[in-house]
mmCIF file of N, CA and C in Angstrom:
data_model
loop_
_atom_site.group_PDB
_atom_site.id
_atom_site.type_symbol
_atom_site.label_atom_id
_atom_site.label_comp_id
_atom_site.label_asym_id
_atom_site.label_seq_id
_atom_site.Cartn_x
_atom_site.Cartn_y
_atom_site.Cartn_z
ATOM 1 N N MET A 1 -19.043 0.874 5.627
ATOM 2 C CA MET A 1 -19.035 1.923 4.331
ATOM 3 C C MET A 1 -17.806 2.040 3.728
ATOM 4 N N MET A 2 -17.717 1.924 2.311
ATOM 5 C CA MET A 2 -16.361 2.384 1.707
ATOM 6 C C MET A 2 -16.288 3.714 1.301
ATOM 7 N N SER A 3 -15.090 4.264 1.507
ATOM 8 C CA SER A 3 -15.139 5.701 1.083
ATOM 9 C C SER A 3 -14.650 5.841 -0.324
ATOM 10 N N LEU A 4 -14.727 7.178 -0.762
ATOM 11 C CA LEU A 4 -14.521 7.244 -2.145
ATOM 12 C C LEU A 4 -13.060 7.034 -2.204
ATOM 13 N N HIS A 5 -12.123 7.351 -1.264
ATOM 14 C CA HIS A 5 -10.773 7.177 -1.419
ATOM 15 C C HIS A 5 -10.474 5.721 -1.727
ATOM 16 N N ALA A 6 -11.161 4.949 -1.052
ATOM 17 C CA ALA A 6 -10.969 3.440 -1.227
ATOM 18 C C ALA A 6 -11.584 2.906 -2.807
ATOM 19 N N LEU A 7 -12.536 3.520 -2.858
ATOM 20 C CA LEU A 7 -13.382 3.230 -4.025
ATOM 21 C C LEU A 7 -12.690 3.279 -5.551
ATOM 22 N N PHE A 8 -12.073 4.553 -5.523
ATOM 23 C CA PHE A 8 -11.342 4.992 -6.782
ATOM 24 C C PHE A 8 -9.776 4.664 -6.641
ATOM 25 N N GLY A 9 -9.420 4.171 -5.644
ATOM 26 C CA GLY A 9 -7.837 3.793 -5.434
ATOM 27 C C GLY A 9 -6.938 4.842 -5.265
ATOM 28 N N ARG A 10 -7.054 5.832 -4.872
ATOM 29 C CA ARG A 10 -5.864 7.121 -5.051
ATOM 30 C C ARG A 10 -5.249 7.176 -3.693
ATOM 31 N N HIS A 11 -4.516 5.971 -3.507
ATOM 32 C CA HIS A 11 -3.672 5.821 -2.400
ATOM 33 C C HIS A 11 -2.262 6.439 -2.715
ATOM 34 N N SER A 12 -1.584 6.736 -1.722
ATOM 35 C CA SER A 12 -0.310 7.377 -1.778
ATOM 36 C C SER A 12 0.621 6.723 -0.718
ATOM 37 N N ALA A 13 1.582 6.071 -1.356
ATOM 38 C CA ALA A 13 2.505 5.412 -0.465
ATOM 39 C C ALA A 13 3.614 6.223 0.340
ATOM 40 N N ASP A 14 3.662 5.912 1.719
ATOM 41 C CA ASP A 14 4.571 6.613 2.381
ATOM 42 C C ASP A 14 6.064 6.231 2.265
ATOM 43 N N LEU A 15 6.767 6.752 1.269
ATOM 44 C CA LEU A 15 7.867 6.312 0.836
ATOM 45 C C LEU A 15 9.052 6.505 1.655
ATOM 46 N N LYS A 16 9.096 7.472 2.574
ATOM 47 C CA LYS A 16 10.113 7.558 3.594
ATOM 48 C C LYS A 16 9.862 6.421 4.661
ATOM 49 N N ALA A 17 8.666 5.856 4.986
ATOM 50 C CA ALA A 17 8.465 4.941 5.964
ATOM 51 C C ALA A 17 8.537 3.611 5.396
ATOM 52 N N SER A 18 8.660 3.383 4.128
ATOM 53 C CA SER A 18 8.916 2.052 3.551
ATOM 54 C C SER A 18 10.006 0.974 4.029
ATOM 55 N N ARG A 19 9.803 -0.192 3.984
ATOM 56 C CA ARG A 19 10.712 -1.056 4.491
ATOM 57 C C ARG A 19 10.695 -2.355 3.820
ATOM 58 N N TRP A 20 11.670 -3.409 3.800
ATOM 59 C CA TRP A 20 11.884 -4.456 3.035
ATOM 60 C C TRP A 20 11.325 -5.700 3.987
ATOM 61 N N ASP A 21 10.437 -6.327 3.368
ATOM 62 C CA ASP A 21 9.655 -7.684 4.393
ATOM 63 C C ASP A 21 9.633 -8.772 3.407
ATOM 64 N N ASN A 22 10.370 -9.836 3.559
ATOM 65 C CA ASN A 22 10.101 -10.835 2.887
ATOM 66 C C ASN A 22 10.022 -10.911 1.332
ATOM 67 N N GLY A 23 10.950 -10.044 0.758
ATOM 68 C CA GLY A 23 10.870 -10.048 -0.739
ATOM 69 C C GLY A 23 10.127 -9.074 -1.245
ATOM 70 N N ARG A 24 9.609 -8.064 -0.362
ATOM 71 C CA ARG A 24 8.538 -6.922 -1.060
ATOM 72 C C ARG A 24 8.859 -5.693 -0.074
ATOM 73 N N PHE A 25 8.242 -4.594 -0.630
ATOM 74 C CA PHE A 25 8.565 -3.554 0.181
ATOM 75 C C PHE A 25 6.981 -3.181 0.816
ATOM 76 N N VAL A 26 7.100 -2.625 2.232
ATOM 77 C CA VAL A 26 5.756 -2.672 2.750
ATOM 78 C C VAL A 26 5.813 -1.366 3.433
ATOM 79 N N THR A 27 4.689 -0.342 3.275
ATOM 80 C CA THR A 27 4.412 0.622 3.848
ATOM 81 C C THR A 27 2.757 1.057 3.977
ATOM 82 N N ASP A 28 2.454 2.177 4.471
ATOM 83 C CA ASP A 28 1.199 2.614 4.843
ATOM 84 C C ASP A 28 0.783 3.692 3.830
ATOM 85 N N CYS A 29 -0.479 3.698 3.464
ATOM 86 C CA CYS A 29 -1.039 4.693 2.580
ATOM 87 C C CYS A 29 -1.245 6.103 3.401
ATOM 88 N N LEU A 30 -0.552 7.218 2.992
ATOM 89 C CA LEU A 30 -0.575 8.535 3.586
ATOM 90 C C LEU A 30 -1.820 9.125 3.909
ATOM 91 N N ILE A 31 -2.984 8.690 3.033
ATOM 92 C CA ILE A 31 -4.155 9.314 3.054
ATOM 93 C C ILE A 31 -5.113 8.368 4.286
ATOM 94 N N CYS A 32 -5.193 7.186 3.999
ATOM 95 C CA CYS A 32 -6.090 6.213 4.852
ATOM 96 C C CYS A 32 -5.240 5.422 5.995
ATOM 97 N N GLY A 33 -4.020 5.175 5.908
ATOM 98 C CA GLY A 33 -3.382 4.397 6.674
ATOM 99 C C GLY A 33 -3.459 2.777 6.382
ATOM 100 N N ARG A 34 -4.064 2.429 5.330
ATOM 101 C CA ARG A 34 -4.161 0.983 5.078
ATOM 102 C C ARG A 34 -2.671 0.459 4.629
ATOM 103 N N GLU A 35 -2.489 -0.745 5.001
ATOM 104 C CA GLU A 35 -1.172 -1.224 4.397
ATOM 105 C C GLU A 35 -0.940 -1.386 2.798
ATOM 106 N N MET A 36 0.046 -0.906 2.320
ATOM 107 C CA MET A 36 0.395 -1.123 1.092
ATOM 108 C C MET A 36 1.867 -2.036 0.636
ATOM 109 N N ILE A 37 1.907 -2.862 -0.357
ATOM 110 C CA ILE A 37 2.957 -3.679 -0.669
ATOM 111 C C ILE A 37 3.429 -3.209 -1.979
ATOM 112 N N LYS A 38 4.643 -3.487 -2.393
ATOM 113 C CA LYS A 38 5.292 -3.437 -3.692
ATOM 114 C C LYS A 38 6.472 -4.450 -3.931
ATOM 115 N N HIS A 39 6.197 -5.191 -5.051
ATOM 116 C CA HIS A 39 7.138 -6.159 -5.398
ATOM 117 C C HIS A 39 8.447 -5.466 -6.033
ATOM 118 N N PRO A 40 9.682 -5.875 -6.119
ATOM 119 C CA PRO A 40 10.588 -5.139 -6.661
ATOM 120 C C PRO A 40 10.258 -4.518 -8.145
ATOM 121 N N ALA A 41 9.663 -5.142 -8.828
ATOM 122 C CA ALA A 41 9.529 -4.618 -10.249
ATOM 123 C C ALA A 41 7.951 -4.258 -10.462
ATOM 124 N N GLY A 42 7.210 -4.314 -9.387
ATOM 125 C CA GLY A 42 5.884 -3.819 -9.313
ATOM 126 C C GLY A 42 5.540 -2.328 -8.993
ATOM 127 N N THR A 43 4.286 -2.098 -8.862
ATOM 128 C CA THR A 43 3.851 -0.866 -8.297
ATOM 129 C C THR A 43 3.206 -0.911 -7.062
ATOM 130 N N TRP A 44 2.980 0.089 -6.242
ATOM 131 C CA TRP A 44 2.472 0.165 -5.033
ATOM 132 C C TRP A 44 0.829 -0.098 -5.231
ATOM 133 N N GLN A 45 0.406 -1.218 -4.256
ATOM 134 C CA GLN A 45 -0.892 -1.521 -4.202
ATOM 135 C C GLN A 45 -1.427 -1.762 -2.628
ATOM 136 N N ILE A 46 -2.637 -1.885 -2.443
ATOM 137 C CA ILE A 46 -3.055 -2.024 -1.068
ATOM 138 C C ILE A 46 -3.006 -3.757 -0.791
ATOM 139 N N ALA A 47 -2.487 -3.824 0.326
ATOM 140 C CA ALA A 47 -2.299 -5.494 0.778
ATOM 141 C C ALA A 47 -3.570 -5.944 0.828
ATOM 142 N N THR A 48 -3.794 -7.203 0.356
ATOM 143 C CA THR A 48 -5.091 -8.059 0.679
ATOM 144 C C THR A 48 -4.796 -8.856 1.779
ATOM 145 N N ARG A 49 -5.689 -9.280 2.605
ATOM 146 C CA ARG A 49 -5.909 -10.259 3.643
ATOM 147 C C ARG A 49 -6.108 -11.532 3.079
ATOM 148 N N ARG A 50 -5.200 -12.381 3.619
ATOM 149 C CA ARG A 50 -5.460 -13.779 3.224
ATOM 150 C C ARG A 50 -6.192 -14.761 4.327
#
């Protein structure tokens, strides 16, 4: 079941724990713990599984 948090996308990146990984920044959401990524000129978003 998907939470309202995930449905509305109000994730909050943990900026203190962000790290550089293969040309992008990586951290976790402070609210739900899901992995988030950000490319240098982009915005934080939930990482998708490939």
